[in-house]
């Protein structure tokens, strides 16, 4: 389904008033460029909400009168995102919102001298600060290790890629960056250490 916000909604209203019993999935919400106020979703009850395969197009920045979601519950709201896009949020008086989205995290490890994939490189990525493990394991035959992250974004991360137990051996490669609402992907070029 596609739902379009019209100009008659106003700054403090949403196209959908979402409460604990609302169930909408696989929908697109659109704010046309000519519309200057209004939200896709109005939340009036504190709690946890699941947004499954919802996309938001044309909405304003966080805290704006055209943010995709307006939390006017007067309390804490957690939005868990599964598929779709991450909405911008406006909080009313006494309201706070945490958006948790599951986004892809992918590391590709290659040889610096040839660009060839490195299989069985050990990759470890953790949150910074905090040290919570985001991704850990060995790369596949294509030099890739993938997973997902379901915490708040943006989230700073740090980590390493290494291959130091079986030949050919490589110097460790540093991983630095931030998991954004679209996820995180990087390529690490490792230098031979033999």
PDB file of C-alpha atoms in Angstrom:
ATOM      1  CA  UNK A   1       0.000   0.000   0.000  1.00  0.00           C
ATOM      2  CA  UNK A   2       1.052   3.621  -0.477  1.00  0.00           C
ATOM      3  CA  UNK A   3      -0.290   6.308   1.860  1.00  0.00           C
ATOM      4  CA  UNK A   4       0.232   9.982   1.054  1.00  0.00           C
ATOM      5  CA  UNK A   5       0.138  12.749   3.658  1.00  0.00           C
ATOM      6  CA  UNK A   6      -2.073  15.671   2.572  1.00  0.00           C
ATOM      7  CA  UNK A   7      -1.763  19.333   3.492  1.00  0.00           C
ATOM      8  CA  UNK A   8      -4.867  19.314   5.704  1.00  0.00           C
ATOM      9  CA  UNK A   9      -3.378  17.104   8.426  1.00  0.00           C
ATOM     10  CA  UNK A  10      -1.518  19.839  10.310  1.00  0.00           C
ATOM     11  CA  UNK A  11       1.706  19.872  12.329  1.00  0.00           C
ATOM     12  CA  UNK A  12       0.448  17.885  15.331  1.00  0.00           C
ATOM     13  CA  UNK A  13      -1.301  15.047  13.518  1.00  0.00           C
ATOM     14  CA  UNK A  14      -0.400  11.917  11.632  1.00  0.00           C
ATOM     15  CA  UNK A  15      -1.972  10.106   8.733  1.00  0.00           C
ATOM     16  CA  UNK A  16      -2.175   7.033  11.012  1.00  0.00           C
ATOM     17  CA  UNK A  17      -2.753   7.205  14.771  1.00  0.00           C
ATOM     18  CA  UNK A  18      -0.766   4.180  15.942  1.00  0.00           C
ATOM     19  CA  UNK A  19      -1.543   2.455  19.231  1.00  0.00           C
ATOM     20  CA  UNK A  20      -0.764  -1.006  20.578  1.00  0.00           C
ATOM     21  CA  UNK A  21      -3.419  -2.697  18.433  1.00  0.00           C
ATOM     22  CA  UNK A  22      -2.460  -1.113  15.094  1.00  0.00           C
ATOM     23  CA  UNK A  23      -0.976  -3.557  12.582  1.00  0.00           C
ATOM     24  CA  UNK A  24       0.420  -2.077   9.385  1.00  0.00           C
ATOM     25  CA  UNK A  25       3.139  -3.791   7.349  1.00  0.00           C
ATOM     26  CA  UNK A  26       4.593  -3.491   3.849  1.00  0.00           C
ATOM     27  CA  UNK A  27       3.446   0.094   3.275  1.00  0.00           C
ATOM     28  CA  UNK A  28       5.023   3.237   1.892  1.00  0.00           C
ATOM     29  CA  UNK A  29       4.331   6.650   3.398  1.00  0.00           C
ATOM     30  CA  UNK A  30       4.925   9.679   1.190  1.00  0.00           C
ATOM     31  CA  UNK A  31       5.083  13.379   2.030  1.00  0.00           C
ATOM     32  CA  UNK A  32       4.777  15.407  -1.206  1.00  0.00           C
ATOM     33  CA  UNK A  33       7.165  18.358  -1.489  1.00  0.00           C
ATOM     34  CA  UNK A  34       4.264  20.865  -1.459  1.00  0.00           C
ATOM     35  CA  UNK A  35       3.073  19.679   1.981  1.00  0.00           C
ATOM     36  CA  UNK A  36       4.677  21.688   4.800  1.00  0.00           C
ATOM     37  CA  UNK A  37       3.228  20.051   7.940  1.00  0.00           C
ATOM     38  CA  UNK A  38       2.104  16.609   9.029  1.00  0.00           C
ATOM     39  CA  UNK A  39       3.452  13.199   9.880  1.00  0.00           C
ATOM     40  CA  UNK A  40       2.932   9.675   8.595  1.00  0.00           C
ATOM     41  CA  UNK A  41       2.407   8.214  12.070  1.00  0.00           C
ATOM     42  CA  UNK A  42       1.181   9.748  15.328  1.00  0.00           C
ATOM     43  CA  UNK A  43       1.976   7.760  18.500  1.00  0.00           C
ATOM     44  CA  UNK A  44      -0.077   8.692  21.572  1.00  0.00           C
ATOM     45  CA  UNK A  45       0.674   5.767  23.918  1.00  0.00           C
ATOM     46  CA  UNK A  46       4.123   5.004  25.407  1.00  0.00           C
ATOM     47  CA  UNK A  47       5.478   1.539  24.617  1.00  0.00           C
ATOM     48  CA  UNK A  48       7.281  -0.566  22.036  1.00  0.00           C
ATOM     49  CA  UNK A  49       6.207  -0.563  18.394  1.00  0.00           C
ATOM     50  CA  UNK A  50       7.293  -2.806  15.504  1.00  0.00           C
ATOM     51  CA  UNK A  51       7.610  -1.242  12.050  1.00  0.00           C
ATOM     52  CA  UNK A  52       7.850  -4.055   9.479  1.00  0.00           C
ATOM     53  CA  UNK A  53       8.742  -3.149   5.889  1.00  0.00           C
ATOM     54  CA  UNK A  54       7.541   0.449   6.179  1.00  0.00           C
ATOM     55  CA  UNK A  55       9.221   3.065   3.986  1.00  0.00           C
ATOM     56  CA  UNK A  56       9.149   6.822   4.439  1.00  0.00           C
ATOM     57  CA  UNK A  57       9.798   9.185   1.519  1.00  0.00           C
ATOM     58  CA  UNK A  58       9.996  12.975   1.485  1.00  0.00           C
ATOM     59  CA  UNK A  59       9.705  13.514   5.236  1.00  0.00           C
ATOM     60  CA  UNK A  60      11.653  16.176   7.124  1.00  0.00           C
ATOM     61  CA  UNK A  61      14.489  15.884   9.604  1.00  0.00           C
ATOM     62  CA  UNK A  62      14.228  14.735  13.214  1.00  0.00           C
ATOM     63  CA  UNK A  63      12.297  17.210  15.427  1.00  0.00           C
ATOM     64  CA  UNK A  64      10.641  18.911  12.417  1.00  0.00           C
ATOM     65  CA  UNK A  65       6.889  19.375  11.814  1.00  0.00           C
ATOM     66  CA  UNK A  66       7.304  17.019   8.848  1.00  0.00           C
ATOM     67  CA  UNK A  67       9.215  14.195  10.581  1.00  0.00           C
ATOM     68  CA  UNK A  68       7.809  10.788   9.625  1.00  0.00           C
ATOM     69  CA  UNK A  69       6.780   9.901  13.199  1.00  0.00           C
ATOM     70  CA  UNK A  70       5.379  12.210  15.880  1.00  0.00           C
ATOM     71  CA  UNK A  71       5.655  10.735  19.388  1.00  0.00           C
ATOM     72  CA  UNK A  72       3.125  12.748  21.373  1.00  0.00           C
ATOM     73  CA  UNK A  73       2.689  10.073  24.048  1.00  0.00           C
ATOM     74  CA  UNK A  74       4.296  12.059  26.839  1.00  0.00           C
ATOM     75  CA  UNK A  75       6.508   9.039  27.568  1.00  0.00           C
ATOM     76  CA  UNK A  76       9.129   6.623  26.265  1.00  0.00           C
ATOM     77  CA  UNK A  77       8.625   4.911  22.918  1.00  0.00           C
ATOM     78  CA  UNK A  78      10.846   2.281  21.320  1.00  0.00           C
ATOM     79  CA  UNK A  79      10.451   1.611  17.597  1.00  0.00           C
ATOM     80  CA  UNK A  80      11.923  -1.644  16.301  1.00  0.00           C
ATOM     81  CA  UNK A  81      12.562  -1.535  12.552  1.00  0.00           C
ATOM     82  CA  UNK A  82      12.551  -4.692  10.442  1.00  0.00           C
ATOM     83  CA  UNK A  83      13.044  -3.948   6.759  1.00  0.00           C
ATOM     84  CA  UNK A  84      11.914  -0.753   5.091  1.00  0.00           C
ATOM     85  CA  UNK A  85      13.522   2.523   6.064  1.00  0.00           C
ATOM     86  CA  UNK A  86      14.301   4.268   9.334  1.00  0.00           C
ATOM     87  CA  UNK A  87      11.874   7.129  10.017  1.00  0.00           C
ATOM     88  CA  UNK A  88      12.739  10.572  11.298  1.00  0.00           C
ATOM     89  CA  UNK A  89      11.097  11.367  14.661  1.00  0.00           C
ATOM     90  CA  UNK A  90       9.615  14.395  16.405  1.00  0.00           C
ATOM     91  CA  UNK A  91       9.037  14.162  20.172  1.00  0.00           C
ATOM     92  CA  UNK A  92       6.241  16.040  21.943  1.00  0.00           C
ATOM     93  CA  UNK A  93       6.390  17.343  25.526  1.00  0.00           C
ATOM     94  CA  UNK A  94       7.813  14.701  27.890  1.00  0.00           C
ATOM     95  CA  UNK A  95       8.250  12.170  25.069  1.00  0.00           C
ATOM     96  CA  UNK A  96      11.402  10.324  24.047  1.00  0.00           C
ATOM     97  CA  UNK A  97      11.968   7.874  21.210  1.00  0.00           C
ATOM     98  CA  UNK A  98      14.586   5.196  20.560  1.00  0.00           C
ATOM     99  CA  UNK A  99      14.675   3.729  17.053  1.00  0.00           C
ATOM    100  CA  UNK A 100      16.258   0.276  16.738  1.00  0.00           C
ATOM    101  CA  UNK A 101      16.771  -0.925  13.219  1.00  0.00           C
ATOM    102  CA  UNK A 102      18.282  -4.135  11.962  1.00  0.00           C
ATOM    103  CA  UNK A 103      20.790  -3.116   9.323  1.00  0.00           C
ATOM    104  CA  UNK A 104      23.395  -5.117   7.404  1.00  0.00           C
ATOM    105  CA  UNK A 105      27.042  -5.175   8.485  1.00  0.00           C
ATOM    106  CA  UNK A 106      29.503  -6.487   5.895  1.00  0.00           C
ATOM    107  CA  UNK A 107      33.290  -6.717   5.836  1.00  0.00           C
ATOM    108  CA  UNK A 108      35.224  -7.800   2.755  1.00  0.00           C
ATOM    109  CA  UNK A 109      38.891  -8.742   3.212  1.00  0.00           C
ATOM    110  CA  UNK A 110      41.281  -8.703   0.253  1.00  0.00           C
ATOM    111  CA  UNK A 111      45.018  -8.890  -0.420  1.00  0.00           C
ATOM    112  CA  UNK A 112      46.556  -5.418  -0.732  1.00  0.00           C
ATOM    113  CA  UNK A 113      48.961  -6.592  -3.468  1.00  0.00           C
ATOM    114  CA  UNK A 114      46.498  -8.403  -5.762  1.00  0.00           C
ATOM    115  CA  UNK A 115      42.978  -7.528  -4.608  1.00  0.00           C
ATOM    116  CA  UNK A 116      42.188 -11.254  -4.286  1.00  0.00           C
ATOM    117  CA  UNK A 117      39.745 -12.361  -1.589  1.00  0.00           C
ATOM    118  CA  UNK A 118      41.187 -13.685   1.691  1.00  0.00           C
ATOM    119  CA  UNK A 119      39.324 -16.707   3.023  1.00  0.00           C
ATOM    120  CA  UNK A 120      39.340 -17.500   6.765  1.00  0.00           C
ATOM    121  CA  UNK A 121      40.408 -14.048   7.923  1.00  0.00           C
ATOM    122  CA  UNK A 122      39.144 -13.479  11.459  1.00  0.00           C
ATOM    123  CA  UNK A 123      36.986 -10.346  11.733  1.00  0.00           C
ATOM    124  CA  UNK A 124      35.840  -8.754  14.971  1.00  0.00           C
ATOM    125  CA  UNK A 125      33.831  -5.522  15.218  1.00  0.00           C
ATOM    126  CA  UNK A 126      32.670  -3.967  18.509  1.00  0.00           C
ATOM    127  CA  UNK A 127      30.757  -0.840  19.513  1.00  0.00           C
ATOM    128  CA  UNK A 128      32.884   2.133  20.542  1.00  0.00           C
ATOM    129  CA  UNK A 129      32.434   2.920  23.370  1.00  0.00           C
ATOM    130  CA  UNK A 130      30.967  -0.116  25.043  1.00  0.00           C
ATOM    131  CA  UNK A 131      32.795  -3.001  23.418  1.00  0.00           C
ATOM    132  CA  UNK A 132      29.614  -4.930  22.543  1.00  0.00           C
ATOM    133  CA  UNK A 133      30.346  -7.431  19.772  1.00  0.00           C
ATOM    134  CA  UNK A 134      28.595  -6.473  16.521  1.00  0.00           C
ATOM    135  CA  UNK A 135      30.201  -8.985  14.134  1.00  0.00           C
ATOM    136  CA  UNK A 136      32.708 -11.780  14.690  1.00  0.00           C
ATOM    137  CA  UNK A 137      33.773 -14.747  12.614  1.00  0.00           C
ATOM    138  CA  UNK A 138      35.754 -15.969   9.623  1.00  0.00           C
ATOM    139  CA  UNK A 139      35.431 -14.695   6.066  1.00  0.00           C
ATOM    140  CA  UNK A 140      34.066 -17.038   3.399  1.00  0.00           C
ATOM    141  CA  UNK A 141      35.769 -18.014   0.112  1.00  0.00           C
ATOM    142  CA  UNK A 142      34.800 -14.603  -1.313  1.00  0.00           C
ATOM    143  CA  UNK A 143      36.531 -12.846   1.607  1.00  0.00           C
ATOM    144  CA  UNK A 144      33.198 -11.711   3.048  1.00  0.00           C
ATOM    145  CA  UNK A 145      31.723 -11.857   6.552  1.00  0.00           C
ATOM    146  CA  UNK A 146      28.184 -10.491   6.935  1.00  0.00           C
ATOM    147  CA  UNK A 147      25.736 -10.070   9.773  1.00  0.00           C
ATOM    148  CA  UNK A 148      23.249  -7.551  11.087  1.00  0.00           C
ATOM    149  CA  UNK A 149      23.049  -4.915  13.801  1.00  0.00           C
ATOM    150  CA  UNK A 150      19.810  -4.064  15.569  1.00  0.00           C
ATOM    151  CA  UNK A 151      20.814  -1.267  17.911  1.00  0.00           C
ATOM    152  CA  UNK A 152      20.390   2.476  17.607  1.00  0.00           C
ATOM    153  CA  UNK A 153      22.106   4.248  14.735  1.00  0.00           C
ATOM    154  CA  UNK A 154      24.444   5.944  14.159  1.00  0.00           C
ATOM    155  CA  UNK A 155      26.788   3.754  16.228  1.00  0.00           C
ATOM    156  CA  UNK A 156      30.572   4.171  16.212  1.00  0.00           C
ATOM    157  CA  UNK A 157      32.508   0.915  15.799  1.00  0.00           C
ATOM    158  CA  UNK A 158      36.067  -0.328  15.844  1.00  0.00           C
ATOM    159  CA  UNK A 159      37.604  -3.677  15.041  1.00  0.00           C
ATOM    160  CA  UNK A 160      40.235  -5.754  13.285  1.00  0.00           C
ATOM    161  CA  UNK A 161      40.652  -8.239  10.490  1.00  0.00           C
ATOM    162  CA  UNK A 162      43.548 -10.673  10.815  1.00  0.00           C
ATOM    163  CA  UNK A 163      44.922 -13.894   9.407  1.00  0.00           C
ATOM    164  CA  UNK A 164      47.865 -15.115  11.417  1.00  0.00           C
ATOM    165  CA  UNK A 165      47.532 -18.883  11.978  1.00  0.00           C
ATOM    166  CA  UNK A 166      47.816 -20.482   8.530  1.00  0.00           C
ATOM    167  CA  UNK A 167      49.857 -19.466   5.515  1.00  0.00           C
ATOM    168  CA  UNK A 168      49.740 -17.035   3.874  1.00  0.00           C
ATOM    169  CA  UNK A 169      49.948 -14.770   6.923  1.00  0.00           C
ATOM    170  CA  UNK A 170      48.845 -11.126   6.865  1.00  0.00           C
ATOM    171  CA  UNK A 171      49.349  -8.056   9.043  1.00  0.00           C
ATOM    172  CA  UNK A 172      46.182  -7.103  10.958  1.00  0.00           C
ATOM    173  CA  UNK A 173      43.911  -4.516   9.366  1.00  0.00           C
ATOM    174  CA  UNK A 174      42.039  -1.901  11.388  1.00  0.00           C
ATOM    175  CA  UNK A 175      38.289  -1.371  11.049  1.00  0.00           C
ATOM    176  CA  UNK A 176      36.917   2.050  12.020  1.00  0.00           C
ATOM    177  CA  UNK A 177      33.628   3.654  11.167  1.00  0.00           C
ATOM    178  CA  UNK A 178      30.009   4.097  12.059  1.00  0.00           C
ATOM    179  CA  UNK A 179      26.938   1.952  11.511  1.00  0.00           C
ATOM    180  CA  UNK A 180      24.397   4.245   9.873  1.00  0.00           C
ATOM    181  CA  UNK A 181      20.670   3.755   9.270  1.00  0.00           C
ATOM    182  CA  UNK A 182      21.579   2.029   5.978  1.00  0.00           C
ATOM    183  CA  UNK A 183      24.123  -0.275   7.652  1.00  0.00           C
ATOM    184  CA  UNK A 184      27.897  -0.614   7.363  1.00  0.00           C
ATOM    185  CA  UNK A 185      30.117  -2.045   4.648  1.00  0.00           C
ATOM    186  CA  UNK A 186      33.874  -1.826   4.230  1.00  0.00           C
ATOM    187  CA  UNK A 187      36.746  -3.483   2.414  1.00  0.00           C
ATOM    188  CA  UNK A 188      39.981  -4.169   4.283  1.00  0.00           C
ATOM    189  CA  UNK A 189      43.160  -4.572   2.202  1.00  0.00           C
ATOM    190  CA  UNK A 190      45.634  -6.701   4.152  1.00  0.00           C
ATOM    191  CA  UNK A 191      49.424  -6.734   3.635  1.00  0.00           C
ATOM    192  CA  UNK A 192      51.411  -9.994   3.536  1.00  0.00           C
ATOM    193  CA  UNK A 193      53.429 -10.724   6.693  1.00  0.00           C
ATOM    194  CA  UNK A 194      55.713 -13.562   5.516  1.00  0.00           C
TER     195      UNK A 194
END
